[in-house]
């Protein structure tokens, strides 16, 4: 905890290393861990140049506090083999904008994508995505303990609920299954492999790879996500090292790649695919149904692949106390051309600053804690949707999305 999200080469005596590098449980012995995180994202949007009844007031999402539990355990079968399991989740990936939020498509303060063109009523808008992972794991030591190799079978369950997109039903291949259908569930499988190599007494190198997870379709939103509701979990890979630069000091450096481009529902462009360039056969509006919401190559969120650099430092202050700090920097997946659709999913933070500790209560028990802060990031892009919906009567305006994050985690471990 507290090392910028890194540590692929530093198990740190925690079975939760499974989530980063399954090979690491060869060094965690027999133990159980329980953690809970408070996650507090602050996100919203604003407009400039608003006219023709478009709302011009800044607004933030109403959902800001999330509690995310996780647990893990490892068991040393013998001196070379270990098994373990981790159960963890991704939460807080949602937004909730009221029916009085400024409209991005016209009609004053009648909701983010309001008012409803069918009846003139204001519209609440938002999305709620939750993901849970279960990772049974096996790892084995080779080369007299210098090399460890591990593998996890990954099971994922995700649920999603989307509301407030009624005015986009005309851009969908299945308008009855693209918004306001409550919670829809999806499950799927994947795998993760990892290696851990002690090059010297002071240098440890490591890497891990997680496959793309093929998920079942969100049937309730088959008209929203590309390929009839497919929302796979992208593949990732991480490489890094841990360097013991002094008896009490260890530094870590990781590089991670998240391959969003392998998932159409996430990576396909949004506005460009929906509106095209106004010529027949270009984009959903031009008659290319494959690019409509829910189509075989349908519009998505326009997310690009992300590169993340993670740096951390750990100080063994005393036999019982470890202190940690960290930093990571990731590229922004959202470009100006996809701002409007990402209003309900603004995953745009770049930098994370972290700090943490572990304190041994006795030879069997320890507590850990960490804090993370991600400063505000904003992305501004042109909003052409009002102009398209009004037949060119409304002007193009600028829409800005923004987000910052806080997170605090507390954990307990018992070692046998």
Coordinates of C-alpha atoms in Angstrom, one line a residue:
X1 CA 0.0 0.0 0.0
X2 CA 1.1 3.6 -0.6
X3 CA 3.7 3.0 -3.4
X4 CA 1.9 4.6 -6.3
X5 CA 0.1 1.4 -7.2
X6 CA 3.4 -0.2 -8.1
X7 CA 5.4 -3.1 -6.7
X8 CA 5.2 -5.9 -9.2
X9 CA 8.6 -6.9 -8.0
X10 CA 7.9 -6.3 -4.3
X11 CA 5.4 -8.7 -2.7
X12 CA 5.8 -6.8 0.6
X13 CA 4.7 -9.9 2.5
X14 CA 1.1 -9.4 1.4
X15 CA -1.1 -12.0 -0.3
X16 CA -2.8 -9.2 -2.2
X17 CA 0.2 -9.3 -4.5
X18 CA -2.0 -11.8 -6.4
X19 CA -3.8 -8.8 -8.0
X20 CA -0.5 -7.5 -9.3
X21 CA 1.8 -10.5 -9.8
X22 CA 0.7 -14.0 -8.9
X23 CA 4.3 -15.2 -8.7
X24 CA 4.7 -13.1 -5.5
X25 CA 2.8 -15.5 -3.2
X26 CA 5.9 -17.7 -3.0
X27 CA 7.2 -15.0 -0.6
X28 CA 4.1 -14.3 1.5
X29 CA 3.9 -17.5 3.5
X30 CA 0.6 -18.5 5.1
X31 CA -1.7 -15.6 5.8
X32 CA -5.0 -13.9 5.4
X33 CA -5.7 -10.2 4.6
X34 CA -8.7 -8.0 4.8
X35 CA -8.8 -4.4 3.4
X36 CA -11.4 -1.8 2.9
X37 CA -11.0 1.4 0.9
X38 CA -13.0 4.7 0.9
X39 CA -13.0 6.1 -2.6
X40 CA -14.0 9.7 -3.2
X41 CA -14.1 10.9 -6.8
X42 CA -15.2 14.5 -7.6
X43 CA -16.2 14.8 -11.3
X44 CA -18.5 16.9 -13.4
X45 CA -18.7 19.2 -16.5
X46 CA -19.2 22.7 -17.6
X47 CA -19.9 24.6 -20.9
X48 CA -18.7 27.8 -22.5
X49 CA -20.3 29.7 -25.4
X50 CA -23.7 28.2 -24.5
X51 CA -26.6 29.6 -26.4
X52 CA -30.0 28.6 -27.8
X53 CA -31.2 27.5 -24.4
X54 CA -28.2 25.3 -23.5
X55 CA -27.4 25.2 -19.9
X56 CA -24.1 27.1 -18.9
X57 CA -23.7 26.2 -15.3
X58 CA -21.0 24.0 -13.8
X59 CA -22.2 20.8 -12.2
X60 CA -20.7 17.8 -10.3
X61 CA -21.9 14.3 -10.1
X62 CA -24.0 13.5 -7.0
X63 CA -22.3 10.2 -6.2
X64 CA -19.0 10.8 -4.4
X65 CA -18.4 8.2 -1.7
X66 CA -17.8 4.5 -2.3
X67 CA -16.6 1.7 0.0
X68 CA -14.7 -1.1 -1.6
X69 CA -13.7 -4.3 0.4
X70 CA -11.1 -6.8 -0.7
X71 CA -9.6 -10.0 0.8
X72 CA -6.7 -12.3 0.0
X73 CA -4.9 -15.3 1.4
X74 CA -1.9 -17.5 0.7
X75 CA -0.8 -20.9 1.9
X76 CA 2.7 -22.3 1.7
X77 CA 2.4 -25.9 0.6
X78 CA 6.1 -26.5 1.1
X79 CA 9.3 -24.5 0.6
X80 CA 8.8 -24.1 -3.2
X81 CA 5.0 -24.2 -3.8
X82 CA 2.2 -21.9 -2.7
X83 CA -1.5 -21.4 -3.4
X84 CA -3.6 -18.4 -2.8
X85 CA -6.8 -16.5 -3.6
X86 CA -7.7 -12.9 -3.9
X87 CA -11.2 -11.3 -4.1
X88 CA -11.2 -7.6 -5.1
X89 CA -13.2 -5.1 -7.0
X90 CA -13.4 -1.9 -9.0
X91 CA -16.0 0.5 -7.7
X92 CA -16.8 4.1 -7.9
X93 CA -16.9 4.0 -11.7
X94 CA -20.2 5.8 -11.9
X95 CA -21.9 9.2 -12.1
X96 CA -25.2 10.6 -11.1
X97 CA -26.4 13.9 -12.5
X98 CA -29.7 15.4 -11.5
X99 CA -32.6 16.4 -13.7
X100 CA -31.7 20.1 -13.1
X101 CA -28.1 19.7 -14.4
X102 CA -27.2 21.9 -17.4
X103 CA -28.1 20.3 -20.7
X104 CA -25.5 19.3 -23.2
X105 CA -27.9 19.0 -26.1
X106 CA -30.4 21.8 -25.5
X107 CA -33.1 23.1 -23.2
X108 CA -31.6 24.9 -20.3
X109 CA -31.2 23.0 -17.0
X110 CA -33.1 19.9 -17.8
X111 CA -30.5 17.2 -17.2
X112 CA -27.2 16.3 -18.8
X113 CA -28.8 14.9 -22.0
X114 CA -32.3 16.5 -21.5
X115 CA -35.0 17.4 -21.9
X116 CA -36.6 14.3 -23.2
X117 CA -37.5 15.2 -26.8
X118 CA -40.5 12.8 -26.6
X119 CA -42.3 14.6 -23.8
X120 CA -40.2 17.7 -22.8
X121 CA -39.5 16.3 -19.3
X122 CA -36.1 16.8 -17.6
X123 CA -33.9 13.7 -17.4
X124 CA -31.6 12.3 -14.8
X125 CA -28.4 10.9 -16.3
X126 CA -25.6 8.6 -15.1
X127 CA -23.9 5.2 -15.2
X128 CA -23.0 2.8 -12.4
X129 CA -20.4 0.1 -13.3
X130 CA -19.2 -2.4 -10.6
X131 CA -16.7 -5.1 -11.2
X132 CA -15.6 -8.0 -8.9
X133 CA -12.7 -10.4 -9.5
X134 CA -11.9 -13.8 -7.9
X135 CA -8.4 -15.0 -8.5
X136 CA -7.4 -18.5 -7.4
X137 CA -3.6 -18.8 -7.8
X138 CA -0.7 -21.2 -7.8
X139 CA 3.0 -20.3 -7.8
X140 CA 6.3 -22.2 -7.7
X141 CA 9.9 -21.4 -7.1
X142 CA 12.8 -22.5 -9.4
X143 CA 16.6 -22.0 -9.5
X144 CA 17.0 -22.5 -5.8
X145 CA 14.4 -19.9 -5.1
X146 CA 15.8 -17.1 -7.3
X147 CA 12.9 -17.4 -9.8
X148 CA 9.2 -17.7 -9.1
X149 CA 6.4 -18.3 -11.6
X150 CA 2.7 -17.9 -10.8
X151 CA -0.6 -18.1 -12.6
X152 CA -4.2 -17.1 -11.7
X153 CA -7.5 -18.1 -13.1
X154 CA -9.6 -14.9 -13.2
X155 CA -13.4 -14.9 -12.8
X156 CA -15.1 -11.5 -13.2
X157 CA -18.7 -10.4 -12.5
X158 CA -19.8 -7.0 -13.5
X159 CA -23.0 -5.1 -13.3
X160 CA -24.1 -1.8 -15.0
X161 CA -27.0 0.5 -14.9
X162 CA -27.3 3.5 -17.3
X163 CA -29.9 6.2 -17.3
X164 CA -30.7 9.4 -19.2
X165 CA -29.8 8.6 -22.8
X166 CA -33.4 8.6 -24.1
X167 CA -32.6 11.2 -26.8
X168 CA -30.0 8.9 -28.3
X169 CA -32.4 6.1 -29.1
X170 CA -32.5 7.2 -32.7
X171 CA -28.8 6.5 -32.9
X172 CA -29.2 2.9 -31.6
X173 CA -29.7 -0.4 -33.4
X174 CA -31.9 -1.5 -30.4
X175 CA -33.4 1.6 -28.8
X176 CA -35.4 -0.4 -26.3
X177 CA -32.3 -1.8 -24.7
X178 CA -29.9 1.2 -24.5
X179 CA -31.0 3.2 -21.4
X180 CA -33.0 3.1 -18.2
X181 CA -33.2 -0.7 -18.0
X182 CA -32.0 -1.0 -14.4
X183 CA -29.0 -3.2 -13.6
X184 CA -27.7 -5.7 -16.1
X185 CA -25.1 -8.4 -15.2
X186 CA -22.2 -9.9 -17.2
X187 CA -19.7 -12.6 -16.3
X188 CA -16.5 -13.9 -17.8
X189 CA -13.1 -15.6 -17.5
X190 CA -9.5 -14.8 -18.1
X191 CA -6.0 -15.4 -16.7
X192 CA -2.9 -13.8 -15.3
X193 CA 0.7 -15.0 -15.3
X194 CA 3.7 -13.5 -13.5
X195 CA 7.4 -14.0 -12.9
X196 CA 9.6 -12.8 -10.1
X197 CA 13.4 -13.0 -10.4
X198 CA 16.0 -12.1 -7.8
X199 CA 18.9 -11.0 -10.0
X200 CA 21.0 -10.1 -7.0
X201 CA 20.5 -9.7 -3.3
X202 CA 19.6 -6.1 -4.0
X203 CA 17.8 -6.2 -7.3
X204 CA 14.5 -8.0 -8.1
X205 CA 12.9 -7.9 -11.5
X206 CA 9.3 -8.9 -12.3
X207 CA 6.6 -8.9 -14.9
X208 CA 2.9 -9.9 -15.2
X209 CA 0.4 -10.2 -18.0
X210 CA -3.4 -10.3 -17.7
X211 CA -5.4 -11.6 -20.7
X212 CA -8.4 -9.8 -22.1
X213 CA -11.4 -11.1 -20.3
X214 CA -14.2 -12.2 -22.6
X215 CA -17.4 -11.2 -20.9
X216 CA -21.0 -12.2 -21.6
X217 CA -23.2 -9.4 -23.0
X218 CA -25.1 -6.9 -21.1
X219 CA -28.5 -7.9 -22.4
X220 CA -30.2 -4.9 -20.9
X221 CA -27.9 -2.6 -22.8
X222 CA -27.5 -4.5 -26.1
X223 CA -28.4 -1.2 -27.9
X224 CA -25.8 0.8 -26.1
X225 CA -22.5 -1.0 -26.2
X226 CA -20.8 -2.2 -29.4
X227 CA -21.3 -5.8 -30.6
X228 CA -24.8 -6.0 -29.0
X229 CA -23.8 -5.3 -25.4
X230 CA -20.2 -6.6 -25.2
X231 CA -18.1 -5.0 -22.5
X232 CA -14.9 -7.0 -22.2
X233 CA -12.2 -6.2 -19.7
X234 CA -9.0 -5.2 -21.4
X235 CA -5.7 -6.9 -21.3
X236 CA -2.8 -5.4 -19.3
X237 CA 0.9 -6.0 -18.8
X238 CA 3.3 -4.7 -16.2
X239 CA 7.1 -4.9 -15.8
X240 CA 9.2 -3.5 -13.0
X241 CA 12.0 -3.8 -10.5
X242 CA 12.6 -3.4 -6.8
X243 CA 16.0 -2.1 -5.7
X244 CA 17.4 -2.3 -2.2
X245 CA 19.6 0.8 -2.1
X246 CA 20.3 0.6 1.6
X247 CA 19.6 -1.8 4.4
X248 CA 16.4 0.1 5.3
X249 CA 15.4 1.5 1.9
X250 CA 13.8 -0.1 -1.1
X251 CA 12.8 1.7 -4.3
X252 CA 10.4 0.4 -6.9
X253 CA 9.7 1.3 -10.5
X254 CA 7.0 -0.2 -12.7
X255 CA 5.6 0.4 -16.2
X256 CA 2.1 -0.7 -17.0
X257 CA 0.1 -0.8 -20.3
X258 CA -3.7 -1.0 -20.4
X259 CA -4.9 -2.1 -23.8
X260 CA -8.3 -0.4 -24.1
X261 CA -8.0 -0.6 -27.9
X262 CA -8.9 -4.3 -27.8
X263 CA -12.4 -3.5 -26.5
X264 CA -14.7 -1.8 -29.1
X265 CA -17.3 -0.6 -26.5
X266 CA -14.5 1.3 -24.7
X267 CA -12.2 2.4 -27.6
X268 CA -14.4 3.1 -30.6
X269 CA -14.9 6.8 -31.2
X270 CA -18.2 8.3 -29.9
X271 CA -19.3 11.5 -31.7
X272 CA -17.5 10.8 -34.9
X273 CA -19.1 7.3 -35.2
X274 CA -22.6 8.7 -34.4
X275 CA -22.6 11.8 -36.4
X276 CA -20.1 11.1 -39.2
X277 CA -19.3 14.0 -41.4
X278 CA -22.8 14.6 -42.7
X279 CA -22.4 12.6 -46.0
X280 CA -24.5 9.5 -46.9
X281 CA -23.0 6.3 -45.6
X282 CA -20.7 8.0 -43.1
X283 CA -21.4 7.3 -39.4
X284 CA -24.6 6.2 -37.9
X285 CA -26.4 9.5 -38.9
X286 CA -25.3 8.8 -42.5
X287 CA -26.8 5.4 -42.6
X288 CA -23.9 3.2 -41.5
X289 CA -25.8 1.0 -38.9
X290 CA -22.6 -0.8 -37.9
X291 CA -21.5 2.4 -36.2
X292 CA -24.7 3.1 -34.3
X293 CA -24.9 2.4 -30.6
X294 CA -25.0 -1.4 -30.2
X295 CA -23.8 -2.0 -33.7
X296 CA -21.2 -4.6 -34.7
X297 CA -18.6 -1.8 -34.8
X298 CA -20.7 0.6 -32.7
X299 CA -19.8 3.9 -31.1
X300 CA -17.9 3.7 -27.8
X301 CA -16.2 6.1 -25.4
X302 CA -13.1 6.7 -27.6
X303 CA -10.6 5.6 -24.9
X304 CA -7.0 5.2 -26.0
X305 CA -4.5 2.8 -24.6
X306 CA -2.9 4.0 -21.4
X307 CA 0.7 3.9 -20.3
X308 CA 1.4 4.2 -16.6
X309 CA 4.7 4.8 -14.8
X310 CA 4.7 4.0 -11.1
X311 CA 7.4 4.9 -8.6
X312 CA 7.7 4.1 -4.9
X313 CA 9.9 4.1 -1.9
X314 CA 9.8 2.1 1.3
X315 CA 11.6 2.8 4.6
X316 CA 12.0 0.2 7.3
X317 CA 11.8 2.8 10.1
X318 CA 11.9 0.2 12.8
X319 CA 11.6 -3.6 13.0
X320 CA 7.8 -3.1 13.4
X321 CA 7.1 -0.1 11.2
X322 CA 7.4 0.4 7.4
X323 CA 6.6 3.8 5.8
X324 CA 6.0 4.3 2.1
X325 CA 5.5 7.0 -0.5
X326 CA 4.7 6.8 -4.2
X327 CA 3.7 8.5 -7.4
X328 CA 2.3 7.4 -10.7
X329 CA 1.6 9.1 -14.0
X330 CA -0.7 7.8 -16.6
X331 CA -1.6 9.1 -20.1
X332 CA -5.1 10.4 -20.5
X333 CA -7.4 8.0 -22.4
X334 CA -10.0 10.6 -23.4
X335 CA -9.4 13.2 -26.2
X336 CA -11.3 16.4 -26.9
X337 CA -13.3 14.7 -29.6
X338 CA -15.0 12.4 -27.2
X339 CA -15.7 14.7 -24.3
X340 CA -19.5 14.8 -24.5
X341 CA -20.1 11.1 -24.3
X342 CA -17.5 10.8 -21.5
X343 CA -19.4 13.2 -19.3
X344 CA -21.0 10.1 -17.7
X345 CA -17.7 8.2 -17.5
X346 CA -14.9 10.8 -17.1
X347 CA -11.9 8.5 -16.4
X348 CA -9.3 11.3 -17.0
X349 CA -7.0 11.5 -14.0
X350 CA -3.2 11.5 -14.8
X351 CA -1.2 11.8 -11.6
X352 CA -1.6 10.0 -8.3
X353 CA 0.3 10.8 -5.1
X354 CA 0.3 8.2 -2.3
X355 CA 1.6 7.4 1.2
X356 CA 1.2 4.4 3.4
X357 CA 2.4 2.3 6.3
X358 CA 2.5 -1.2 7.8
X359 CA 2.8 -1.7 11.6
X360 CA 3.4 -5.2 13.1
X361 CA 1.3 -5.5 16.2
X362 CA 3.1 -8.8 17.1
X363 CA 4.7 -11.7 15.2
X364 CA 1.3 -12.7 13.8
X365 CA -0.7 -9.5 13.2
X366 CA -0.2 -6.3 11.4
X367 CA -2.2 -3.3 10.2
X368 CA -1.7 -1.3 7.1
X369 CA -3.0 2.0 5.8
X370 CA -2.6 4.2 2.7
X371 CA -3.9 7.4 1.2
X372 CA -4.1 8.5 -2.4
X373 CA -4.7 11.9 -4.0
X374 CA -5.2 12.6 -7.7
X375 CA -5.3 16.3 -8.6
X376 CA -7.9 17.7 -10.9
X377 CA -7.6 17.0 -14.6
X378 CA -9.8 18.7 -17.2
X379 CA -10.4 18.0 -20.9
X380 CA -12.2 20.4 -23.2
X381 CA -13.7 19.6 -26.6
X382 CA -16.3 20.9 -29.1
X383 CA -19.9 19.8 -28.5
X384 CA -21.5 19.4 -32.0
X385 CA -24.5 17.4 -30.9
X386 CA -26.9 20.5 -30.4
X387 CA -26.0 21.7 -33.9
X388 CA -26.6 18.3 -35.4
X389 CA -30.0 17.8 -33.6
X390 CA -31.2 21.3 -34.6
X391 CA -30.3 21.0 -38.3
X392 CA -27.5 23.5 -38.0
X393 CA -29.5 26.2 -36.0
X394 CA -27.7 25.8 -32.7
X395 CA -24.0 26.8 -32.4
X396 CA -21.1 24.6 -31.5
X397 CA -20.2 25.0 -27.9
X398 CA -17.2 23.9 -25.7
X399 CA -17.8 21.3 -23.1
X400 CA -15.2 20.6 -20.3
X401 CA -15.1 17.5 -18.1
X402 CA -13.1 17.3 -14.9
X403 CA -12.2 14.9 -12.1
X404 CA -10.1 14.6 -9.0
X405 CA -9.9 11.7 -6.6
X406 CA -9.2 10.8 -3.0
X407 CA -8.8 7.3 -1.5
X408 CA -8.0 6.0 2.0
X409 CA -7.4 2.3 2.7
X410 CA -7.1 0.4 6.0
X411 CA -6.1 -3.3 6.2
X412 CA -5.5 -6.1 8.6
X413 CA -3.3 -9.2 8.1
X414 CA -2.9 -12.4 10.2
X415 CA 0.2 -14.6 9.6
X416 CA 0.3 -18.2 10.6

